PDB file of C-alpha atoms in Angstrom:
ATOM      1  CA  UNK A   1     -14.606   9.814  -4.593  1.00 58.00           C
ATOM      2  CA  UNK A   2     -12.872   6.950  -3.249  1.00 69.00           C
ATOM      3  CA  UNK A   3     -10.131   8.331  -0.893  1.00 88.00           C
ATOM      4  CA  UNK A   4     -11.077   8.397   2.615  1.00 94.00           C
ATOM      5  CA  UNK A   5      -8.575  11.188   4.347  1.00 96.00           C
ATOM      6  CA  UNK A   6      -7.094  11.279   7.579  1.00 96.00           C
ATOM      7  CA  UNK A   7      -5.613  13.272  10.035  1.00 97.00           C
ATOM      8  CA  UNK A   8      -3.293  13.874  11.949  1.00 97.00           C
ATOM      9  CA  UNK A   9      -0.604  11.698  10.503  1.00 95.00           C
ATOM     10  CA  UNK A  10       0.817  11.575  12.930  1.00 97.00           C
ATOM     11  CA  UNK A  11      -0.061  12.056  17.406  1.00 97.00           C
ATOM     12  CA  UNK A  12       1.969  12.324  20.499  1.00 98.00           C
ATOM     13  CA  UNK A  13      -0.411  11.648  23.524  1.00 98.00           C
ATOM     14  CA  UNK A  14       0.686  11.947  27.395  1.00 98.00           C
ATOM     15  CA  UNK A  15      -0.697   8.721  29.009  1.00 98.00           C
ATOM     16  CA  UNK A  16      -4.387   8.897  30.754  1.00 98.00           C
ATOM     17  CA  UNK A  17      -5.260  11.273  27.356  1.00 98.00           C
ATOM     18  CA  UNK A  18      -7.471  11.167  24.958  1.00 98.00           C
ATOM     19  CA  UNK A  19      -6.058  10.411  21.867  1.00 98.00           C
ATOM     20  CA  UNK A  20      -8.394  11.310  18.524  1.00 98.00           C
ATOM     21  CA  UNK A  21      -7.519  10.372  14.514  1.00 98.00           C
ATOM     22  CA  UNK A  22     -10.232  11.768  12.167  1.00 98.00           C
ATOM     23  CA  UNK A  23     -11.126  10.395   8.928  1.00 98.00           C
ATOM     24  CA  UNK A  24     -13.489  11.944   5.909  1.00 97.00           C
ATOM     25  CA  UNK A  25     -14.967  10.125   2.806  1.00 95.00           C
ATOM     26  CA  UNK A  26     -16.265  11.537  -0.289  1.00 91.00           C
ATOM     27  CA  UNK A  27     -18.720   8.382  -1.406  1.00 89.00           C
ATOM     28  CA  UNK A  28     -21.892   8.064   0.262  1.00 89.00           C
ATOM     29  CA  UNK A  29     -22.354   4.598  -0.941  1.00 89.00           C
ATOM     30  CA  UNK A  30     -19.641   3.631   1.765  1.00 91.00           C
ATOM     31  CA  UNK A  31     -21.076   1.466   4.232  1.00 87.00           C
ATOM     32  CA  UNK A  32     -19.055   0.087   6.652  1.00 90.00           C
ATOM     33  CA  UNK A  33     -15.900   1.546   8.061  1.00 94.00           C
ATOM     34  CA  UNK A  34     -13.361  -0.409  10.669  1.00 94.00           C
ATOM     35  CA  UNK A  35     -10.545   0.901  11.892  1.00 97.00           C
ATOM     36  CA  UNK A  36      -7.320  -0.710  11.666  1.00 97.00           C
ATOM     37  CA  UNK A  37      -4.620  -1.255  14.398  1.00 98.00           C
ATOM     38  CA  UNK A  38      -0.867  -1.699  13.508  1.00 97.00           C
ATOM     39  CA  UNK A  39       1.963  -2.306  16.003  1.00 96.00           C
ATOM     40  CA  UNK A  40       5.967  -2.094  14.698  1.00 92.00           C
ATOM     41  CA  UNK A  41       6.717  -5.212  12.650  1.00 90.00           C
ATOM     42  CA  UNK A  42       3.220  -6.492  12.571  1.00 93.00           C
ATOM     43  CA  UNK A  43       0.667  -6.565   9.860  1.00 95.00           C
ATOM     44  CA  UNK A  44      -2.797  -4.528  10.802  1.00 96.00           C
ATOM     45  CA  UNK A  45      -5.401  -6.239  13.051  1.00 96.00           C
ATOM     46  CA  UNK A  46      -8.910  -5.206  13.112  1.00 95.00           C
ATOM     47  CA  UNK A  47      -9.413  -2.837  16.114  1.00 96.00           C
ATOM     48  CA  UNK A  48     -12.890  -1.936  16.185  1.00 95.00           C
ATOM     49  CA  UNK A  49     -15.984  -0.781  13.257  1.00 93.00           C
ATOM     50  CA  UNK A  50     -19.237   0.993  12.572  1.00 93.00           C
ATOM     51  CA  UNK A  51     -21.836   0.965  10.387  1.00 90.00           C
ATOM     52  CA  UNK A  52     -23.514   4.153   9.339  1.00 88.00           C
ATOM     53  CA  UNK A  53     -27.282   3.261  11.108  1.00 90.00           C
ATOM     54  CA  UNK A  54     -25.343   4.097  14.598  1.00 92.00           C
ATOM     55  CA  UNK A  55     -23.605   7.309  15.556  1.00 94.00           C
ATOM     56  CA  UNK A  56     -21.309   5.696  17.922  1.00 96.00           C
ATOM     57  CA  UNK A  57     -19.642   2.246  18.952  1.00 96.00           C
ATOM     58  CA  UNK A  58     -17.664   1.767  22.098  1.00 97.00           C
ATOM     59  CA  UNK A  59     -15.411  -1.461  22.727  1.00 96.00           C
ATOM     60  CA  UNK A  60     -13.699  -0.776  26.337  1.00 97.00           C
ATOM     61  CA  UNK A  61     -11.358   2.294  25.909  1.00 98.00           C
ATOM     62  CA  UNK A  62     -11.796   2.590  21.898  1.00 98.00           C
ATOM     63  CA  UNK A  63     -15.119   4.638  20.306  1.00 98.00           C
ATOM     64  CA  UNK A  64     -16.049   5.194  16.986  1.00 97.00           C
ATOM     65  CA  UNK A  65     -18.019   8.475  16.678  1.00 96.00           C
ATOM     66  CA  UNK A  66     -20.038   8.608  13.018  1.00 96.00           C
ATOM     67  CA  UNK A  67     -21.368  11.884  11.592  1.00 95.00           C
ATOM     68  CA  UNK A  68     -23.189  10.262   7.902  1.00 93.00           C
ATOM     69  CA  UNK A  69     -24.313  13.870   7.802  1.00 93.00           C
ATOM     70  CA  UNK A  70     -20.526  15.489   7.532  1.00 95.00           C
ATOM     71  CA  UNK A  71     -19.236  11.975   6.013  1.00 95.00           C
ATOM     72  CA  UNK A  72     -16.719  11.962   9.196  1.00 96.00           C
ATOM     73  CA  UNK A  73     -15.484   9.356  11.597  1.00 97.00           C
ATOM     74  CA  UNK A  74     -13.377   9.406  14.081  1.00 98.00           C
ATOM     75  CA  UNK A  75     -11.419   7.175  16.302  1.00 98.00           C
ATOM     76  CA  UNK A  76     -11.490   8.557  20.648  1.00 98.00           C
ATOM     77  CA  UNK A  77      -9.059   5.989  22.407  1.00 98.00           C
ATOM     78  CA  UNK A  78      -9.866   7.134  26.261  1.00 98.00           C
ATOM     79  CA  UNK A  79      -7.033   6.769  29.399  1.00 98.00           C
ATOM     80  CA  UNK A  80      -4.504   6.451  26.328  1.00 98.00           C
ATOM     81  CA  UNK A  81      -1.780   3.972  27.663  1.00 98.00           C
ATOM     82  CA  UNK A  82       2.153   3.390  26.086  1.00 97.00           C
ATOM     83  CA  UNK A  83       0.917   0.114  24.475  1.00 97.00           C
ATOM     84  CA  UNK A  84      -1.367   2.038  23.095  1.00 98.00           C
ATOM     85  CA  UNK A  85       1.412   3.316  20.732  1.00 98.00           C
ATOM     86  CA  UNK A  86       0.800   1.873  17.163  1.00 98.00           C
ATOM     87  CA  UNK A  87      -0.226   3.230  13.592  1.00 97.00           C
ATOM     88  CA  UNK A  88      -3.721   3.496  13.283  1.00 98.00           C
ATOM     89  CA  UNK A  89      -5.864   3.551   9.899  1.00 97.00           C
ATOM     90  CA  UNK A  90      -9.407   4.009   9.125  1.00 97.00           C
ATOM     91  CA  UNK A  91     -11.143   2.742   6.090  1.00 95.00           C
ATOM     92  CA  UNK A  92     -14.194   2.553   4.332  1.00 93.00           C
ATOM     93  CA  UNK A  93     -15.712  -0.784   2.172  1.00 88.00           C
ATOM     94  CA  UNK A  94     -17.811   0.405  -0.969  1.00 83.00           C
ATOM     95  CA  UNK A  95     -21.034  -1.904  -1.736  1.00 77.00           C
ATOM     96  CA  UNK A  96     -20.074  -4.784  -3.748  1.00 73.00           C
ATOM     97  CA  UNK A  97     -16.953  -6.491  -4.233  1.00 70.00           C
ATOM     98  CA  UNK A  98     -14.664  -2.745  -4.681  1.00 77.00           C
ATOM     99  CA  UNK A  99     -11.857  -3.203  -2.431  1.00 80.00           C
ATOM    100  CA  UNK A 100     -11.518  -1.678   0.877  1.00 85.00           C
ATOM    101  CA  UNK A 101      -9.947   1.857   1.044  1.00 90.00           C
ATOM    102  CA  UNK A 102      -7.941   2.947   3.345  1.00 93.00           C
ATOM    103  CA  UNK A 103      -6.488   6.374   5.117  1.00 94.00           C
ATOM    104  CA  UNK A 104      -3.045   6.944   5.009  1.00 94.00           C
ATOM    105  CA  UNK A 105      -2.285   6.287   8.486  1.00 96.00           C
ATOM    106  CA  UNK A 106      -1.573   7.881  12.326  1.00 97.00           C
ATOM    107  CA  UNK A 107       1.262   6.852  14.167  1.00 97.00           C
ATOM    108  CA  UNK A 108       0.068   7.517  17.842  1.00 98.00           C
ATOM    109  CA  UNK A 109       2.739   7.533  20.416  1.00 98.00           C
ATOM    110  CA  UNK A 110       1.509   7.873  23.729  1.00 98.00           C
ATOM    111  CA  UNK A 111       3.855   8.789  26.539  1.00 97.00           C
ATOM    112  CA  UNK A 112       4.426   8.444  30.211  1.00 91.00           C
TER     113      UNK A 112
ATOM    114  CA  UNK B   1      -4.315 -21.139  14.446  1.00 87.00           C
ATOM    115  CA  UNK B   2      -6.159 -19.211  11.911  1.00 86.00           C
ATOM    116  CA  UNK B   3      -3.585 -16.881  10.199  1.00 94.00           C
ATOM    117  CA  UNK B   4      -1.694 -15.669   6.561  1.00 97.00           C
ATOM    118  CA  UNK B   5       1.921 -16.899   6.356  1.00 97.00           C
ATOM    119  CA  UNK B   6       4.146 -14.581   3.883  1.00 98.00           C
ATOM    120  CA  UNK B   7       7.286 -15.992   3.048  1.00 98.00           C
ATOM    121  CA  UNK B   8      10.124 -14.724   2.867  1.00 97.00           C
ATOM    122  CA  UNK B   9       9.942 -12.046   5.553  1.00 97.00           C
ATOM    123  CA  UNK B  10      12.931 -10.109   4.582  1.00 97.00           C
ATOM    124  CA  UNK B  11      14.344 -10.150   1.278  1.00 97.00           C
ATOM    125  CA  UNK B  12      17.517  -8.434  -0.390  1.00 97.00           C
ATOM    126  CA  UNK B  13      18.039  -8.351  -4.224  1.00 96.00           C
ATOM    127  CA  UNK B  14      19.331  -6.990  -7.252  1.00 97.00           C
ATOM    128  CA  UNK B  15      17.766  -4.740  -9.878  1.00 97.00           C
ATOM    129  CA  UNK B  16      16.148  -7.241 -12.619  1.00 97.00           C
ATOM    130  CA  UNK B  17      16.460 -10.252 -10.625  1.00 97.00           C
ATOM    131  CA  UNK B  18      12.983 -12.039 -10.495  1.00 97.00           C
ATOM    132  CA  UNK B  19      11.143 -12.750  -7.533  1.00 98.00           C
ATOM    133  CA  UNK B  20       8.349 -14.478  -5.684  1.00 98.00           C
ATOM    134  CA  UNK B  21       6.499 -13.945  -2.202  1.00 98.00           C
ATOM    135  CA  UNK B  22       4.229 -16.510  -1.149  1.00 98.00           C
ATOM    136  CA  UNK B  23       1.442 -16.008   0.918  1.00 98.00           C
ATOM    137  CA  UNK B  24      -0.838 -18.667   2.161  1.00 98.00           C
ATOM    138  CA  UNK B  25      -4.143 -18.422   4.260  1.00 98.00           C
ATOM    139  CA  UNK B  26      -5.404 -21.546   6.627  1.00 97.00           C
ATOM    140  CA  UNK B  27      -8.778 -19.624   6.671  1.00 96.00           C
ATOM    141  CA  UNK B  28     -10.998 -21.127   3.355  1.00 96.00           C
ATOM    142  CA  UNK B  29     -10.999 -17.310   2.849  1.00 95.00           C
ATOM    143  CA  UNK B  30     -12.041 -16.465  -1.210  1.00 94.00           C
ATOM    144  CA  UNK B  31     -10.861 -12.861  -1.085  1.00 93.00           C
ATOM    145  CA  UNK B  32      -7.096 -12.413  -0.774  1.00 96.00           C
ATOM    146  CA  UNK B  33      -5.079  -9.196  -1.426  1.00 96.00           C
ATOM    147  CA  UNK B  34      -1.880  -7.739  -1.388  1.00 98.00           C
ATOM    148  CA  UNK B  35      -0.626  -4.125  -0.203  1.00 97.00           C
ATOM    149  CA  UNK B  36       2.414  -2.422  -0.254  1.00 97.00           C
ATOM    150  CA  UNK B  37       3.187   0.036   2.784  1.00 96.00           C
ATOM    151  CA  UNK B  38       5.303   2.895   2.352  1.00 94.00           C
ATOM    152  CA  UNK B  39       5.763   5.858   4.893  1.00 89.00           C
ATOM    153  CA  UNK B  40       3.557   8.414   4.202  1.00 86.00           C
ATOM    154  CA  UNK B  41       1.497   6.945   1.141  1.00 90.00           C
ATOM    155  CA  UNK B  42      -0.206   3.929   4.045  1.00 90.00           C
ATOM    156  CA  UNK B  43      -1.069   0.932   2.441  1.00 93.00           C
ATOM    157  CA  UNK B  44      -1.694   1.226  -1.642  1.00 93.00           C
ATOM    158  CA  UNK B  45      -3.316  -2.447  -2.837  1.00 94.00           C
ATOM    159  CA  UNK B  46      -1.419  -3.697  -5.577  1.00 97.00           C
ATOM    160  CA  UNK B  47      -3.845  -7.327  -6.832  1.00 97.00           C
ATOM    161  CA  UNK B  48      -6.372  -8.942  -5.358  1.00 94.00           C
ATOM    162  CA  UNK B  49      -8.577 -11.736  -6.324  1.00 94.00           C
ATOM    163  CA  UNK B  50     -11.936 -12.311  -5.290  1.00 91.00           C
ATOM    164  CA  UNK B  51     -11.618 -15.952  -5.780  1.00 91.00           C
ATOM    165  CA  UNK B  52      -9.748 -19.052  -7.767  1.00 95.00           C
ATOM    166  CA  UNK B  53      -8.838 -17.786 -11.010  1.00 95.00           C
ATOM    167  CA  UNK B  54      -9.995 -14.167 -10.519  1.00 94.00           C
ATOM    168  CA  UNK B  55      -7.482 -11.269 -10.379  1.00 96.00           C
ATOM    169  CA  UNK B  56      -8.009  -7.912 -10.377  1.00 94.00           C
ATOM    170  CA  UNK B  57      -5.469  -4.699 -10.530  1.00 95.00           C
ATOM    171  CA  UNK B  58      -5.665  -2.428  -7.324  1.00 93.00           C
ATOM    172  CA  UNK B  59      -3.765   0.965  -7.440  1.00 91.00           C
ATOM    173  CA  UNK B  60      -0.557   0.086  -8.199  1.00 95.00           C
ATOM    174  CA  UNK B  61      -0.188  -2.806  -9.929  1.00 97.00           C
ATOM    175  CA  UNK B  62       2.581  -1.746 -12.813  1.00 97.00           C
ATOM    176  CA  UNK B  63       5.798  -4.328 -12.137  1.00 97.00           C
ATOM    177  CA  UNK B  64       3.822  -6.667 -10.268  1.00 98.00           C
ATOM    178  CA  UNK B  65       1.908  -9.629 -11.503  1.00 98.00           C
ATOM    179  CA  UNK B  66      -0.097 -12.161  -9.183  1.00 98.00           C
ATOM    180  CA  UNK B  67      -2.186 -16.014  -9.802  1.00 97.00           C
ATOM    181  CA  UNK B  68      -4.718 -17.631  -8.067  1.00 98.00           C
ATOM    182  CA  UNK B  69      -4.415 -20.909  -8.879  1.00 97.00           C
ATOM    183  CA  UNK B  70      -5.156 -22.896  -5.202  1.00 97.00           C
ATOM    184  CA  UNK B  71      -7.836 -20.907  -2.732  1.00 97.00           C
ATOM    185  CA  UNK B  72      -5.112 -20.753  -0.223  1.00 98.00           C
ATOM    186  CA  UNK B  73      -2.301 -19.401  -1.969  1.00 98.00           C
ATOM    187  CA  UNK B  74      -1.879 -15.913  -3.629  1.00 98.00           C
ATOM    188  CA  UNK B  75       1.954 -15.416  -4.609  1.00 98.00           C
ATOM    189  CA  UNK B  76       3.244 -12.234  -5.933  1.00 98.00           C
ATOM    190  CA  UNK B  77       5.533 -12.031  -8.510  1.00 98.00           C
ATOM    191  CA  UNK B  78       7.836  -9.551  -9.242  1.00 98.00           C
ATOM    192  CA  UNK B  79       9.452 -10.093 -12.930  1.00 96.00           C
ATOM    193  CA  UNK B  80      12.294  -7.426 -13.260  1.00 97.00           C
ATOM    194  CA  UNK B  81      12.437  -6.013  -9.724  1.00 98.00           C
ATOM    195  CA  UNK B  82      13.632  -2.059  -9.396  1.00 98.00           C
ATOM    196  CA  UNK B  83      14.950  -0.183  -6.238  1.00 98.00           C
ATOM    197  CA  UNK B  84      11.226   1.990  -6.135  1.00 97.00           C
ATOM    198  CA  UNK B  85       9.897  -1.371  -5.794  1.00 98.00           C
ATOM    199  CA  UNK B  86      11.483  -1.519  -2.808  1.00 98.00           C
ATOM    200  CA  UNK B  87       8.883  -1.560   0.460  1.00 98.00           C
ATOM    201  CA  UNK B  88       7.052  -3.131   2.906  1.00 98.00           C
ATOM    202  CA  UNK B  89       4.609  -5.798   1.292  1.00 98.00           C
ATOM    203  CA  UNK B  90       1.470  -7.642   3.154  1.00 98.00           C
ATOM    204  CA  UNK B  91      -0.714 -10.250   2.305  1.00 98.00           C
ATOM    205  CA  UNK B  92      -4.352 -10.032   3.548  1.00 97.00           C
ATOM    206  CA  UNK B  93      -7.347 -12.527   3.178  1.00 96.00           C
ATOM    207  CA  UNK B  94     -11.121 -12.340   3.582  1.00 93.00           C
ATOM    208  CA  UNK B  95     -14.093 -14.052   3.556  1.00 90.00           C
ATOM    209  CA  UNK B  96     -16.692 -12.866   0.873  1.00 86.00           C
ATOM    210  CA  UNK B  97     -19.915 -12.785   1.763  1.00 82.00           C
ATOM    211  CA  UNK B  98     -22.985 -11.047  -0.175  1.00 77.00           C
ATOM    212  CA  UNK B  99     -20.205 -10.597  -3.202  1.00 74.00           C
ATOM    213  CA  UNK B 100     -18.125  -8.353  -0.220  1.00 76.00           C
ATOM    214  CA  UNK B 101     -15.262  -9.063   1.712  1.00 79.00           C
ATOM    215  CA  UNK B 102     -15.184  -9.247   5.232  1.00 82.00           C
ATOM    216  CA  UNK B 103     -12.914  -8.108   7.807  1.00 87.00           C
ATOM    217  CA  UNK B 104      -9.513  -8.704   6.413  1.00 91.00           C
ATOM    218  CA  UNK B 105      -6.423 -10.733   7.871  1.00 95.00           C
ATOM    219  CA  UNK B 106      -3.689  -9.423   7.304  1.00 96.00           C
ATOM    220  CA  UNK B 107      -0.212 -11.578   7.395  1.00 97.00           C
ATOM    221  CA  UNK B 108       2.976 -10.122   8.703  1.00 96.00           C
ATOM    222  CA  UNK B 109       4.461  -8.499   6.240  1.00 97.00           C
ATOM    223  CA  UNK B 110       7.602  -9.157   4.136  1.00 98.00           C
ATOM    224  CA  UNK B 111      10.484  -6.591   3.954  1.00 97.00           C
ATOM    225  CA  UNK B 112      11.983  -6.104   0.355  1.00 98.00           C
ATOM    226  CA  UNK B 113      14.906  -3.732  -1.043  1.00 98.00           C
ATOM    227  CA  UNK B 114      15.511  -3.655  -4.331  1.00 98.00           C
ATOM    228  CA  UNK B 115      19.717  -2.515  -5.146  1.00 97.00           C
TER     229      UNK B 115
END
């Protein structure tokens, strides 16, 4: 109920692709899910996040798409670029003061 | 600049030797957390504490033990340290607002094996 799964763990992108990292949650009461951003030797940084009113959020190159219906989310990073290349995880907050859950991870490499 | 400081960043020991990593946030933040990272598994919380004096076990607390005695500091204490302890640990911190966090900060990480 409170795992939020995601896939692939792990992506190899050529550079100008599309690179895409799924996630699914069990828990309907999760309402807010950002997606994390994790470079080698770094802690994770806040990349982008959605609430479940929308179906989509866009921040330059980086989209959420939201399907509350299929309890799926799903990271599109568009004209994928070699700093691009970083461990991505998604995660989901509960209501109240339940810790934040978190996927296991993508490590996206993108290539030239 | 706003940020979470873990100290030490990389950290040999001994089986049974006891140890502390500090972390420290500049950010008033009440929530503060700690993960370890481990390839494959992502990041597993081990404490966190909602505010002064207020722990709480996350999912894999056994050989750890944390305090919150000062809002910005969170140290993590590891009493009789074993090699499967051994991992990447980070420190994160919050704001809590509506009795929920915020977007967390995370700090950079500390580097631990365990002989």
């Amino acid at each position: 109920q409170q795992q939020v799964k995601q896939s692939p763990q792990s992506l190899i992108v050529q550079k100008g692709g599309i690179s895409i990292i799924n996630c699914a949650y069990e828990n309907t009461a999760f309402d807010y899910f950002p997606w994390y951003q994790q470079f080698p030797g770094k802690g994770p940084a806040l990349l982008i996040a959605i609430r479940p009113d929308v179906s989509e959020k866009k921040e330059g190159r980086f989209t959420i798409s939201f399907n509350k219906s299929a309890k799926q989310f799903s990271l599109h990073i568009m004209d994928s670029q070699p700093g691009d290349s970083a461990t991505y995880f998604c995660a989901a907050y509960p209501p109240g003061n339940t810790p934040l859950v978190f996927g296991k991870g993508t490590r996206l490499s993108v290539i030239a | 600049e706003a940020q979470v400081t873990q100290n030490p960043r990389y950290l040999i020991t001994v089986t049974g030797k006891k140890l502390t990593v500090t972390c420290s946030q500049n950010m008033n933040h009440e929530y503060m957390s700690w993960y370890r990272q481990d390839p494959g598994l992502g990041l597993r919380q081990i404490y966190y504490s909602m505010n002064v004096e207020v722990t709480d076990k996350g999912d894999v607390p056994e050989g750890y033990k944390v305090s919150r005695k000062e809002k910005r500091n969170f140290p993590l204490i590891l009493e009789s340290p074993s090699p499967n302890q051994t991992s990447l640990y980070f420190c994160a911190s919050s704001f809590v607002a509506g009795g929920r966090q915020e977007t967390q900060y995370f700090g950079p990480g500390t580097r631990l094996l365990v002989l």
